[in-house]
Coordinates of C-alpha atoms in Angstrom, one line a residue:
Chain A
M98 CA 87.9 103.1 84.2
K99 CA 84.8 104.4 83.0
K100 CA 84.7 101.1 81.0
L101 CA 84.0 99.6 84.0
L102 CA 81.4 101.0 85.5
P103 CA 78.5 99.4 83.5
L104 CA 80.2 95.7 85.0
F105 CA 79.8 97.5 88.6
A106 CA 76.6 98.7 87.9
L107 CA 74.4 95.7 87.0
P108 CA 74.6 93.7 90.2
L109 CA 73.1 96.8 91.7
L110 CA 70.2 96.7 89.0
I111 CA 69.4 93.2 89.5
L112 CA 69.6 93.5 93.1
A113 CA 67.2 96.7 92.9
C114 CA 64.8 94.5 90.7
H115 CA 64.3 92.0 93.5
K116 CA 63.5 94.3 96.5
D117 CA 61.5 91.3 98.2
E118 CA 64.3 89.1 98.1
P119 CA 66.7 89.0 101.0
V120 CA 70.2 90.6 100.0
V121 CA 72.7 88.4 100.4
V122 CA 75.9 90.3 101.9
T123 CA 79.1 89.1 100.2
A124 CA 82.6 90.5 100.1
P125 CA 82.8 93.8 98.2
K126 CA 85.1 93.6 95.3
A127 CA 88.1 96.0 95.1
T128 CA 88.4 98.0 91.7
P129 CA 91.2 96.8 89.6
Y130 CA 93.5 99.3 88.9
I131 CA 95.4 99.5 85.4
L132 CA 98.8 100.6 85.7
T133 CA 100.0 103.0 82.6
I134 CA 103.6 102.1 81.6
P135 CA 104.8 105.1 80.0
K136 CA 106.4 104.8 76.6
G137 CA 110.2 104.0 76.8
L138 CA 109.8 101.9 79.5
P139 CA 109.2 97.8 79.4
D140 CA 106.1 96.1 80.6
M141 CA 105.9 95.4 84.2
T142 CA 105.7 91.9 85.7
I143 CA 102.9 92.0 88.4
P144 CA 102.5 88.8 90.6
A145 CA 99.0 87.1 89.8
D146 CA 98.3 86.9 93.5
N147 CA 98.8 90.5 93.8
P148 CA 96.7 92.4 91.1
L149 CA 96.3 96.2 91.6
T150 CA 93.6 97.6 92.9
V151 CA 92.4 101.2 93.6
E152 CA 91.9 100.5 97.3
G153 CA 95.1 98.5 97.5
I154 CA 97.1 101.3 96.3
A155 CA 95.6 104.1 98.4
L156 CA 96.0 101.4 101.6
G157 CA 99.5 101.0 100.6
R158 CA 99.8 104.5 100.4
R159 CA 98.4 105.1 103.9
L160 CA 100.4 102.2 105.5
F161 CA 103.6 103.8 103.8
Y162 CA 103.2 107.0 105.6
D163 CA 101.9 105.6 108.8
P164 CA 104.1 105.1 111.6
I165 CA 101.9 102.5 113.0
L166 CA 104.5 100.1 111.7
S167 CA 107.5 101.4 113.6
A168 CA 107.6 100.0 117.6
D169 CA 107.2 103.5 119.2
S170 CA 105.0 104.9 116.3
T171 CA 107.4 107.7 115.4
Q172 CA 108.6 106.1 112.4
S173 CA 107.2 105.2 108.9
C174 CA 108.6 104.0 105.6
G175 CA 108.1 108.0 104.2
S176 CA 110.5 109.0 107.1
C177 CA 113.4 107.8 105.2
H178 CA 112.1 107.2 101.9
T179 CA 110.7 111.1 101.0
A180 CA 109.0 112.2 98.0
A181 CA 111.1 115.2 97.5
F182 CA 114.6 113.4 97.6
S183 CA 113.2 110.5 94.9
F184 CA 112.1 108.8 98.2
T185 CA 115.5 108.8 100.2
D186 CA 116.4 111.0 103.1
S187 CA 119.5 113.0 101.9
A188 CA 121.3 111.7 105.4
R189 CA 124.4 109.5 104.8
L190 CA 123.3 106.7 107.1
S191 CA 119.8 106.8 108.6
L192 CA 118.5 106.8 112.3
G193 CA 116.2 104.2 113.4
I194 CA 113.9 104.6 116.4
D195 CA 116.3 104.0 118.9
H196 CA 118.4 106.4 117.2
K197 CA 120.5 104.1 115.9
K198 CA 122.1 104.6 112.5
G199 CA 121.7 102.2 109.9
V200 CA 124.6 100.5 108.3
R201 CA 123.7 101.4 104.4
N202 CA 122.2 104.5 102.5
A203 CA 118.6 104.7 102.2
M204 CA 117.9 103.4 98.7
P205 CA 115.3 105.4 96.3
I206 CA 111.8 104.2 95.6
M207 CA 111.1 104.7 92.0
N208 CA 110.4 102.1 89.2
L209 CA 110.6 99.2 91.7
G210 CA 108.2 97.3 89.7
W211 CA 111.2 96.3 87.2
Q212 CA 113.4 94.9 89.6
K213 CA 113.7 91.2 90.6
L214 CA 116.1 91.8 94.1
F215 CA 115.7 94.6 96.6
F216 CA 118.2 96.0 99.1
W217 CA 121.8 96.9 98.4
D218 CA 122.8 93.3 98.9
G219 CA 119.7 91.9 97.0
G220 CA 118.5 90.1 100.3
A221 CA 114.7 90.3 99.4
I222 CA 113.5 88.3 96.8
G223 CA 110.7 90.3 95.8
L224 CA 108.7 93.6 96.3
E225 CA 106.3 92.0 98.9
S226 CA 109.0 90.5 100.8
Q227 CA 111.2 93.6 101.4
V228 CA 108.4 95.4 103.0
I229 CA 109.1 93.6 106.6
G230 CA 112.9 94.3 106.5
P231 CA 112.7 97.9 107.4
I232 CA 109.7 97.3 110.0
T233 CA 111.8 94.5 111.7
N234 CA 115.3 95.8 111.7
P235 CA 116.4 96.8 115.1
L236 CA 118.1 99.8 113.7
E237 CA 115.2 100.8 111.5
M238 CA 111.6 100.6 113.1
H239 CA 112.5 98.1 115.2
D240 CA 109.1 96.4 115.6
T241 CA 107.9 92.7 115.5
L242 CA 105.5 91.4 112.9
P243 CA 103.0 90.0 115.4
N244 CA 103.0 93.3 117.4
V245 CA 102.3 94.7 114.2
A246 CA 99.4 92.8 113.1
I247 CA 97.8 93.4 116.7
K248 CA 98.0 97.3 116.3
L249 CA 96.2 97.0 112.8
N250 CA 93.7 94.7 113.7
R251 CA 92.6 97.0 116.5
H252 CA 92.9 100.1 114.7
P253 CA 89.4 102.0 114.0
E254 CA 90.0 101.9 110.2
Y255 CA 92.4 99.7 108.8
P256 CA 90.7 96.2 109.2
A257 CA 87.5 97.7 107.1
L258 CA 90.5 99.0 104.4
F259 CA 92.1 95.8 104.3
R260 CA 88.8 94.2 103.7
K261 CA 87.9 96.4 101.0
A262 CA 91.3 96.4 99.3
F263 CA 91.3 92.5 99.0
S264 CA 87.6 91.7 98.8
L265 CA 87.6 89.9 102.3
P266 CA 85.0 88.7 104.1
E267 CA 83.7 90.4 107.7
T268 CA 85.4 87.8 109.8
E269 CA 89.0 87.9 107.9
K270 CA 91.5 89.8 110.1
I271 CA 94.6 91.6 108.7
S272 CA 97.2 89.3 108.1
I273 CA 101.0 90.3 107.8
P274 CA 101.0 89.1 104.1
L275 CA 98.1 91.5 103.6
L276 CA 100.5 94.3 104.5
M277 CA 103.1 93.2 102.1
R278 CA 100.9 93.3 99.4
A279 CA 99.3 96.7 100.0
I280 CA 102.6 98.4 100.3
A281 CA 103.9 96.6 97.3
Q282 CA 100.9 97.5 95.3
F283 CA 101.6 101.4 96.1
E284 CA 105.2 100.9 95.4
R285 CA 104.9 99.6 92.2
T286 CA 103.0 102.7 91.0
L287 CA 105.8 104.7 91.7
I288 CA 107.1 105.5 88.4
T289 CA 109.5 107.9 87.1
A290 CA 109.7 108.6 83.2
N291 CA 109.3 111.9 82.4
S292 CA 112.6 113.3 83.0
K293 CA 114.1 115.7 80.5
Y294 CA 116.0 112.9 78.9
D295 CA 112.9 111.1 78.5
K296 CA 111.6 114.1 77.0
W297 CA 114.2 114.6 74.4
K298 CA 113.8 110.6 73.8
R299 CA 110.1 111.3 73.1
G300 CA 110.8 114.4 70.8
E301 CA 109.6 117.0 73.1
T302 CA 112.3 119.0 74.0
T303 CA 116.2 119.1 72.9
L304 CA 119.4 118.9 75.1
N305 CA 121.9 121.4 75.1
E306 CA 125.6 120.9 73.6
Q307 CA 127.1 120.3 77.1
E308 CA 124.3 117.6 77.8
L309 CA 124.9 115.9 74.6
R310 CA 128.5 115.9 75.0
G311 CA 128.0 114.3 78.7
M312 CA 126.1 111.5 76.9
A313 CA 128.7 110.7 74.5
L314 CA 131.3 110.5 77.2
Y315 CA 128.6 108.5 79.5
E316 CA 128.4 106.2 76.5
N317 CA 132.0 106.1 75.3
Q318 CA 134.0 103.0 76.7
D319 CA 137.1 104.8 76.8
E320 CA 135.9 107.7 78.4
G321 CA 132.9 107.7 81.4
D322 CA 132.2 104.2 80.4
C323 CA 129.1 104.7 82.9
V324 CA 127.0 102.5 80.2
H325 CA 128.6 99.2 81.1
C326 CA 126.5 98.9 84.6
H327 CA 124.1 102.2 84.5
T328 CA 122.6 100.8 81.2
M329 CA 121.2 103.2 78.7
G330 CA 117.8 103.7 78.2
S331 CA 114.9 103.1 80.6
T332 CA 116.1 101.9 83.8
F333 CA 119.8 103.1 84.1
S334 CA 120.8 99.8 86.0
D335 CA 121.7 96.4 84.9
F336 CA 120.4 95.6 88.5
E337 CA 123.8 93.3 88.7
F338 CA 126.3 93.1 91.8
R339 CA 129.4 94.3 91.4
N340 CA 132.5 95.9 93.3
N341 CA 133.1 99.4 92.3
G342 CA 136.3 99.7 93.9
L343 CA 135.8 101.7 96.7
D344 CA 137.9 100.0 99.7
A345 CA 140.8 97.3 99.2
Q346 CA 139.0 95.3 101.7
S347 CA 135.2 96.3 102.1
A348 CA 134.1 96.4 105.6
D349 CA 131.0 95.7 104.1
L350 CA 130.5 92.3 103.1
G351 CA 127.6 93.3 100.2
R352 CA 126.5 90.5 98.3
M353 CA 128.3 88.1 100.3
R354 CA 126.3 88.5 103.3
I355 CA 123.5 86.9 101.3
T356 CA 125.3 83.8 99.1
L357 CA 128.2 83.4 101.6
N358 CA 130.4 83.5 97.9
A359 CA 133.9 85.1 98.8
N360 CA 133.4 86.3 95.1
D361 CA 130.6 88.4 96.2
L362 CA 132.9 90.1 98.8
G363 CA 131.9 94.1 98.5
K364 CA 129.6 94.2 95.6
F365 CA 126.5 96.0 95.9
K366 CA 123.7 96.0 93.1
T367 CA 124.1 98.8 90.8
P368 CA 121.3 101.6 91.7
S369 CA 119.6 103.3 89.0
L370 CA 121.1 106.9 87.8
R371 CA 117.2 108.3 87.4
N372 CA 117.1 111.2 89.7
I373 CA 120.4 110.8 90.7
E374 CA 120.7 114.9 91.2
L375 CA 118.1 114.2 93.9
T376 CA 119.7 111.3 95.7
A377 CA 122.4 112.5 97.6
P378 CA 124.7 111.2 99.4
Y379 CA 125.9 108.5 97.3
M380 CA 127.1 104.9 97.3
H381 CA 126.0 102.3 99.4
D382 CA 127.6 104.0 102.7
G383 CA 126.7 107.5 101.7
R384 CA 130.5 108.1 101.4
F385 CA 130.2 110.7 98.7
Q386 CA 128.3 114.3 99.1
T387 CA 128.5 115.3 95.4
L388 CA 128.4 113.6 91.9
D389 CA 131.7 115.3 91.0
Q390 CA 133.1 113.4 93.9
V391 CA 131.5 110.5 92.5
L392 CA 132.9 111.0 89.2
E393 CA 136.3 111.6 90.5
H394 CA 136.1 108.4 92.4
Y395 CA 135.7 106.4 88.9
N396 CA 138.1 108.7 87.3
T397 CA 141.2 108.3 89.8
G398 CA 140.0 107.2 93.1
F399 CA 138.8 103.6 92.6
V400 CA 141.3 100.9 94.4
I401 CA 141.8 97.5 92.8
S402 CA 140.9 94.2 95.1
P403 CA 140.1 90.5 94.2
T404 CA 136.4 91.3 93.4
I405 CA 136.6 94.5 91.5
D406 CA 134.5 95.0 88.8
H407 CA 136.5 94.0 85.3
N408 CA 134.8 97.0 84.0
L409 CA 136.9 99.2 86.1
S410 CA 140.0 97.3 86.9
H411 CA 140.6 98.0 83.2
A412 CA 139.6 101.7 83.3
K413 CA 142.6 104.2 83.0
K414 CA 143.1 106.4 85.6
G415 CA 142.9 110.1 85.3
R416 CA 140.8 109.3 81.6
L417 CA 138.5 112.3 82.5
S418 CA 139.1 116.1 82.3
Q419 CA 137.1 118.3 84.9
S420 CA 135.3 119.5 81.9
E421 CA 134.4 116.3 80.9
K422 CA 133.2 115.2 84.2
D423 CA 131.1 118.6 84.2
D424 CA 129.4 117.4 81.1
I425 CA 128.6 114.2 82.4
V426 CA 127.0 115.5 85.7
A427 CA 125.0 117.8 83.0
F428 CA 124.1 114.9 81.3
L429 CA 122.7 113.3 84.9
K430 CA 121.0 116.2 85.7
T431 CA 118.8 115.2 82.6
L432 CA 117.6 112.4 84.2
T433 CA 116.0 114.3 87.1
D434 CA 111.9 113.9 87.0
L435 CA 110.2 116.6 88.9
D436 CA 106.7 115.5 88.0
F437 CA 107.8 112.3 89.9
V438 CA 108.9 114.0 92.9
Q439 CA 106.0 116.4 93.2
N440 CA 103.2 114.1 92.1
K441 CA 100.7 114.4 94.6
D442 CA 99.4 111.1 94.5
F443 CA 102.8 109.5 95.7
Q444 CA 102.9 111.8 98.8
K445 CA 101.2 111.6 102.5
P446 CA 97.6 111.0 102.2
F447 CA 96.8 112.6 105.6
Chain B
M985 CA 46.6 63.6 85.2
R986 CA 45.0 61.1 88.0
K987 CA 47.0 58.4 86.6
L988 CA 50.1 60.3 87.1
L989 CA 48.9 61.2 90.8
I990 CA 48.6 57.8 91.4
L991 CA 52.2 56.6 90.1
F992 CA 53.5 59.7 92.2
I993 CA 52.0 58.2 95.4
L994 CA 53.0 54.7 94.6
L995 CA 56.6 55.7 94.0
S996 CA 56.4 58.2 97.0
V997 CA 55.7 54.6 99.0
I998 CA 57.9 52.7 97.5
S999 CA 60.8 55.1 98.4
C1000 CA 59.8 55.2 101.8
K1001 CA 60.0 51.2 102.4
K1002 CA 63.4 50.2 104.0
D1003 CA 66.1 49.2 101.7
P1004 CA 67.2 45.4 101.7
E1005 CA 69.9 44.8 104.1
V1006 CA 73.2 44.6 102.4
I1007 CA 76.2 42.7 103.8
A1008 CA 78.9 45.4 104.7
P1009 CA 81.9 44.3 102.7
P1010 CA 84.7 42.9 105.1
V1011 CA 87.2 45.6 104.3
A1012 CA 87.2 49.1 103.3
P1013 CA 88.8 50.2 99.9
R1014 CA 90.7 52.9 101.8
A1015 CA 92.0 54.6 105.0
N1016 CA 93.3 57.6 106.7
L1017 CA 96.8 58.0 107.8
T1018 CA 98.3 60.3 110.3
V1019 CA 101.8 61.2 110.5
I1020 CA 102.8 62.2 114.1
F1021 CA 106.1 64.1 114.6
Q1022 CA 107.4 63.4 117.9
T1023 CA 109.9 65.9 118.8
E1024 CA 112.3 64.4 121.5
V1025 CA 115.4 63.9 123.2
D1026 CA 116.6 60.5 123.6
G1027 CA 113.2 59.2 124.0
K1028 CA 111.6 62.1 126.3
A1029 CA 109.3 64.8 124.8
V1030 CA 111.1 68.1 124.6
E1031 CA 110.5 70.6 127.5
L1032 CA 110.1 74.0 126.3
G1033 CA 110.3 77.0 129.1
G1034 CA 113.9 76.6 129.4
N1035 CA 114.3 75.1 132.8
T1036 CA 114.9 71.5 131.7
F1037 CA 118.6 70.8 130.6
Y1038 CA 119.6 68.2 128.2
T1039 CA 123.2 66.7 127.7
N1040 CA 124.6 66.6 124.2
A1041 CA 127.0 64.0 122.8
D1042 CA 129.7 66.7 123.2
G1043 CA 128.8 67.1 126.7
N1044 CA 127.1 70.5 126.5
Q1045 CA 124.3 71.4 128.3
Y1046 CA 121.3 73.0 126.7
A1047 CA 117.8 73.7 127.7
L1048 CA 114.8 74.7 125.3
E1049 CA 112.8 78.0 125.0
M1050 CA 112.0 77.7 121.5
L1051 CA 111.9 75.1 119.0
K1052 CA 110.3 74.9 115.7
Y1053 CA 110.9 73.2 112.2
Y1054 CA 109.5 73.0 109.0
I1055 CA 108.1 69.6 107.3
S1056 CA 107.0 69.7 103.7
H1057 CA 106.1 67.4 100.9
L1058 CA 105.1 64.6 102.9
S1059 CA 105.2 61.5 100.5
L1060 CA 103.8 57.9 101.0
I1061 CA 105.7 55.7 98.7
S1062 CA 104.0 52.6 97.9
S1063 CA 105.8 49.2 97.4
D1064 CA 104.4 48.6 93.9
G1065 CA 105.0 52.0 92.8
K1066 CA 101.7 52.9 91.7
N1067 CA 99.7 54.1 95.0
D1068 CA 102.3 56.8 96.1
Y1069 CA 100.9 59.9 97.6
L1070 CA 102.6 63.0 97.3
L1071 CA 101.4 66.3 99.7
E1072 CA 102.4 69.8 98.6
N1073 CA 102.7 70.4 102.6
H1074 CA 104.8 73.1 104.5
D1075 CA 103.8 72.3 108.4
L1076 CA 105.1 74.2 110.7
V1077 CA 105.8 71.9 113.9
D1078 CA 106.2 73.8 117.1
P1079 CA 105.9 71.7 120.2
A1080 CA 104.3 74.9 122.0
T1081 CA 101.2 74.5 120.0
P1082 CA 99.7 70.9 120.4
G1083 CA 98.2 69.6 117.1
S1084 CA 101.1 71.4 115.0
E1085 CA 103.1 67.8 115.0
I1086 CA 100.1 66.0 113.3
M1087 CA 99.5 65.7 109.7
P1088 CA 97.1 63.8 108.2
I1089 CA 97.3 61.9 104.8
D1090 CA 93.8 61.3 103.6
T1091 CA 91.9 58.7 101.8
V1092 CA 94.9 56.2 101.2
L1093 CA 94.1 53.2 98.9
N1094 CA 94.6 49.7 100.4
G1095 CA 98.3 48.3 100.1
Q1096 CA 101.6 47.9 100.9
F1097 CA 103.9 50.9 101.6
D1098 CA 107.7 51.0 101.5
S1099 CA 108.6 54.8 102.8
L1100 CA 107.7 57.7 104.3
R1101 CA 109.6 60.6 102.5
F1102 CA 109.5 64.3 103.3
Y1103 CA 112.0 67.3 103.6
L1104 CA 113.0 69.2 106.6
G1105 CA 112.5 72.8 105.4
V1106 CA 111.0 74.8 102.8
D1107 CA 111.2 74.0 99.1
Y1108 CA 112.7 76.5 96.4
E1109 CA 109.5 78.1 95.2
H1110 CA 108.2 78.8 98.8
N1111 CA 111.4 79.8 100.1
H1112 CA 111.4 82.8 97.8
K1113 CA 108.2 84.4 98.3
G1114 CA 107.5 85.7 101.4
D1115 CA 103.8 86.9 101.3
Q1116 CA 102.4 83.6 102.1
R1117 CA 99.4 82.3 104.4
G1118 CA 99.2 79.9 106.9
D1119 CA 102.3 78.0 108.4
L1120 CA 104.3 79.9 106.0
D1121 CA 103.1 83.8 107.2
P1122 CA 106.1 85.7 108.4
I1123 CA 104.2 86.2 111.4
N1124 CA 105.5 83.0 112.8
G1125 CA 108.8 84.4 113.1
M1126 CA 110.8 81.7 110.5
I1127 CA 111.5 84.0 107.8
W1128 CA 114.5 85.9 107.5
T1129 CA 113.3 89.6 107.3
W1130 CA 116.6 90.9 105.9
N1131 CA 117.6 87.8 103.7
T1132 CA 116.1 85.5 101.3
G1133 CA 113.8 82.8 103.0
Y1134 CA 112.5 80.8 105.4
I1135 CA 114.4 79.4 108.6
F1136 CA 113.7 76.0 108.2
F1137 CA 114.8 75.2 112.0
K1138 CA 115.0 77.1 115.0
Q1139 CA 116.0 76.5 118.1
E1140 CA 116.7 79.1 121.2
G1141 CA 117.3 78.7 124.7
P1142 CA 120.0 78.7 127.7
I1143 CA 123.2 76.5 127.4
K1144 CA 125.6 75.8 130.2
K1145 CA 129.2 76.5 128.6
G1146 CA 131.6 73.7 129.4
D1147 CA 133.5 75.8 132.3
G1148 CA 130.1 76.1 133.8
S1149 CA 129.1 79.7 132.9
P1150 CA 126.0 80.4 131.7
G1151 CA 125.3 81.0 127.8
Y1152 CA 122.8 81.1 125.2
L1153 CA 122.3 79.3 121.9
V1154 CA 120.4 80.7 118.8
Y1155 CA 120.5 78.4 116.1
H1156 CA 118.7 79.7 113.1
Y1157 CA 119.3 77.0 109.9
G1158 CA 117.9 77.2 106.6
S1159 CA 118.7 78.8 102.8
D1160 CA 118.1 76.9 99.6
P1161 CA 120.9 74.5 99.6
A1162 CA 120.2 73.2 103.4
L1163 CA 116.9 71.6 102.5
I1164 CA 117.3 67.9 103.9
Q1165 CA 115.3 65.0 102.2
V1166 CA 114.4 62.7 105.0
S1167 CA 113.2 59.1 104.0
I1168 CA 112.1 56.8 106.5
P1169 CA 111.4 52.9 105.9
L1170 CA 108.1 51.6 106.6
N1171 CA 109.1 48.0 106.4
K1172 CA 106.2 47.6 104.0
M1173 CA 103.4 48.8 106.1
E1174 CA 100.1 47.3 105.1
V1175 CA 96.8 49.6 104.6
K1176 CA 93.5 47.5 105.0
G1177 CA 90.8 49.7 105.4
V1178 CA 91.7 50.7 109.1
D1179 CA 93.0 53.9 109.7
R1180 CA 96.8 54.4 110.9
K1181 CA 98.9 56.6 113.0
I1182 CA 103.0 56.7 111.8
Y1183 CA 105.1 57.9 114.7
I1184 CA 108.0 59.8 113.9
K1185 CA 110.7 60.4 116.1
F1186 CA 112.9 63.2 115.9
N1187 CA 115.7 63.3 118.5
L1188 CA 117.6 66.4 119.2
N1189 CA 120.6 64.5 120.8
D1190 CA 121.1 62.7 117.2
L1191 CA 120.8 66.3 115.7
Y1192 CA 123.9 67.3 117.6
G1193 CA 125.9 64.1 118.0
N1194 CA 125.0 61.7 114.9
P1195 CA 127.6 61.5 113.2
N1196 CA 129.1 64.7 113.7
K1197 CA 129.6 66.2 117.3
V1198 CA 128.1 70.0 117.5
D1199 CA 130.1 72.0 120.2
F1200 CA 127.7 74.4 121.5
D1201 CA 131.1 76.1 123.5
V1202 CA 131.9 77.4 119.9
D1203 CA 128.6 77.1 118.1
Y1204 CA 126.6 79.0 119.8
F1205 CA 125.2 81.5 117.7
R1206 CA 124.7 80.7 114.2
Q1207 CA 122.3 82.3 111.6
S1208 CA 123.2 80.2 108.2
S1209 CA 124.5 84.1 107.1
L1210 CA 128.2 84.0 107.5
V1211 CA 131.2 82.3 105.9
S1212 CA 132.1 81.4 109.6
D1213 CA 128.6 79.4 109.9
L1214 CA 129.3 76.8 107.0
H1215 CA 130.9 74.4 109.0
W1216 CA 127.9 74.3 111.3
L1217 CA 125.5 74.3 108.5
S1218 CA 127.4 70.9 107.0
Q1219 CA 127.7 69.5 110.2
L1220 CA 123.8 69.7 110.6
E1221 CA 123.1 68.6 107.2
G1222 CA 124.9 65.4 107.8
N1223 CA 122.9 65.0 111.0
F1224 CA 119.6 65.6 109.8
P1225 CA 118.5 62.8 108.1
G1226 CA 119.5 60.2 111.0
A1227 CA 117.9 62.3 113.5
F1228 CA 114.4 61.2 112.5
S1229 CA 113.2 57.6 112.6
L1230 CA 110.6 55.6 112.8
G1231 CA 108.8 55.5 116.5
K1232 CA 105.6 53.2 115.6
I1233 CA 103.2 52.2 113.5
E1234 CA 99.5 51.9 115.2

């Protein structure tokens, strides 16, 4: 940031030298923001038409926590995506503004800049695109986009904040695409990479024996075999769509809702296991309360169906003992990043 | 210095002199074209408001409260293949918004043209991005907020079912494979320096009856999102190209 200051100071100096000249008022330029990618995470691709700016991120953060985006101004994105729970809400299914339950468990918001498809079924193609889903969903914030645009344009502060964030002239109105871009900017900054596991990888700490045993079981294809889908290392997900054997006949179409392909019935996006200790309950419908229940599902509980993932259909039931499951849970808890959930920059700004 | 001043005055005088009259060429080398989409039912312009009932080929009665569709990549194909005009447009035609049906193709060089091509819908690249301005702005209500992509064609309004009971029709047509290419023969249309208008008719009763008869009693709520929508989708895919035809060229 410091390097940028002289560049911004330059036009001011020039203006100061021409006191008699009329000053042409142009749109103020937003301040570019350089996102620091922590060691161990891959480079993030940021859309060329939505570069990060200091003002854009701040605006996105404010909008994320502002209930103005719901029809009756009672709920914000942050209502169901709370920092303390790695941006989930700990409910099995969240309640929308009409006190109706959603149909799927709220997903954590973290490291989204590396994902390509959003929602459990991959229905949204980009981080910008997914923004309008919860705002307009009748089971969630239940507003309309024209109404949201009217509210934002009438607001005493938002028009100026949008103009500043996107370097717009005075005459420009707030549009929905800009709302989508601002929130996406904020969400790209929600990076978690400082768990005990990350510190161990960087040589800053040690894992205890149980955690190391759990990691070995996680990676062992004849034991835990978690690693096939929850890729080891940076993301802890392959972000593919898989049927993990929850039901013989899935009541939720899953990925098939988007592709209309019967082979996708009951398939959902592999969630990342980062901060998994904080994001209970688990699965797309929040049916499991504890990590032990989740592991028991993969150990003995999974049911065979035509679209079940082949990694699971070939797994031997009862392959894990209770102590082995405990070891895996101990390893999973090393993925908890308290710096992330306590980061003030990610929390409600007002 | 003095000589220079005289020269300057002389030049000024000369430049003030009237130019000799030139005879205008008989034909300008180019002209502007305008393509106009006329949304109609069997020759009559559609009426929104939900009170005017039309009858489709299957005998279903329907009225319109909302009707919008995207026309993209309008292309004018020349007879010699050297003078094609390929627009990158995505225009939302909405009879409730006068002017939305007019699409200009500016400065077309004189020549002969065989056909007008366009797509009903949104191309893959634009269909996979939501934060777009203009006619693709999500505020137009033509994007699925829970799914990938835009609604290519949207019709909503009351219907009268076969037994006379009232119903409501919701058609949201779209998805990548449902993009429709349409080609309208222009019968070697000549452009000779004079602006022209090409009127394209879009007949809803052809969309619902030619060649596939769509039954509103069965298919009244379709959002291109269920396996059970596939039959309806394929029926409309088959009908869309023939629902557009050349009205007139002025």
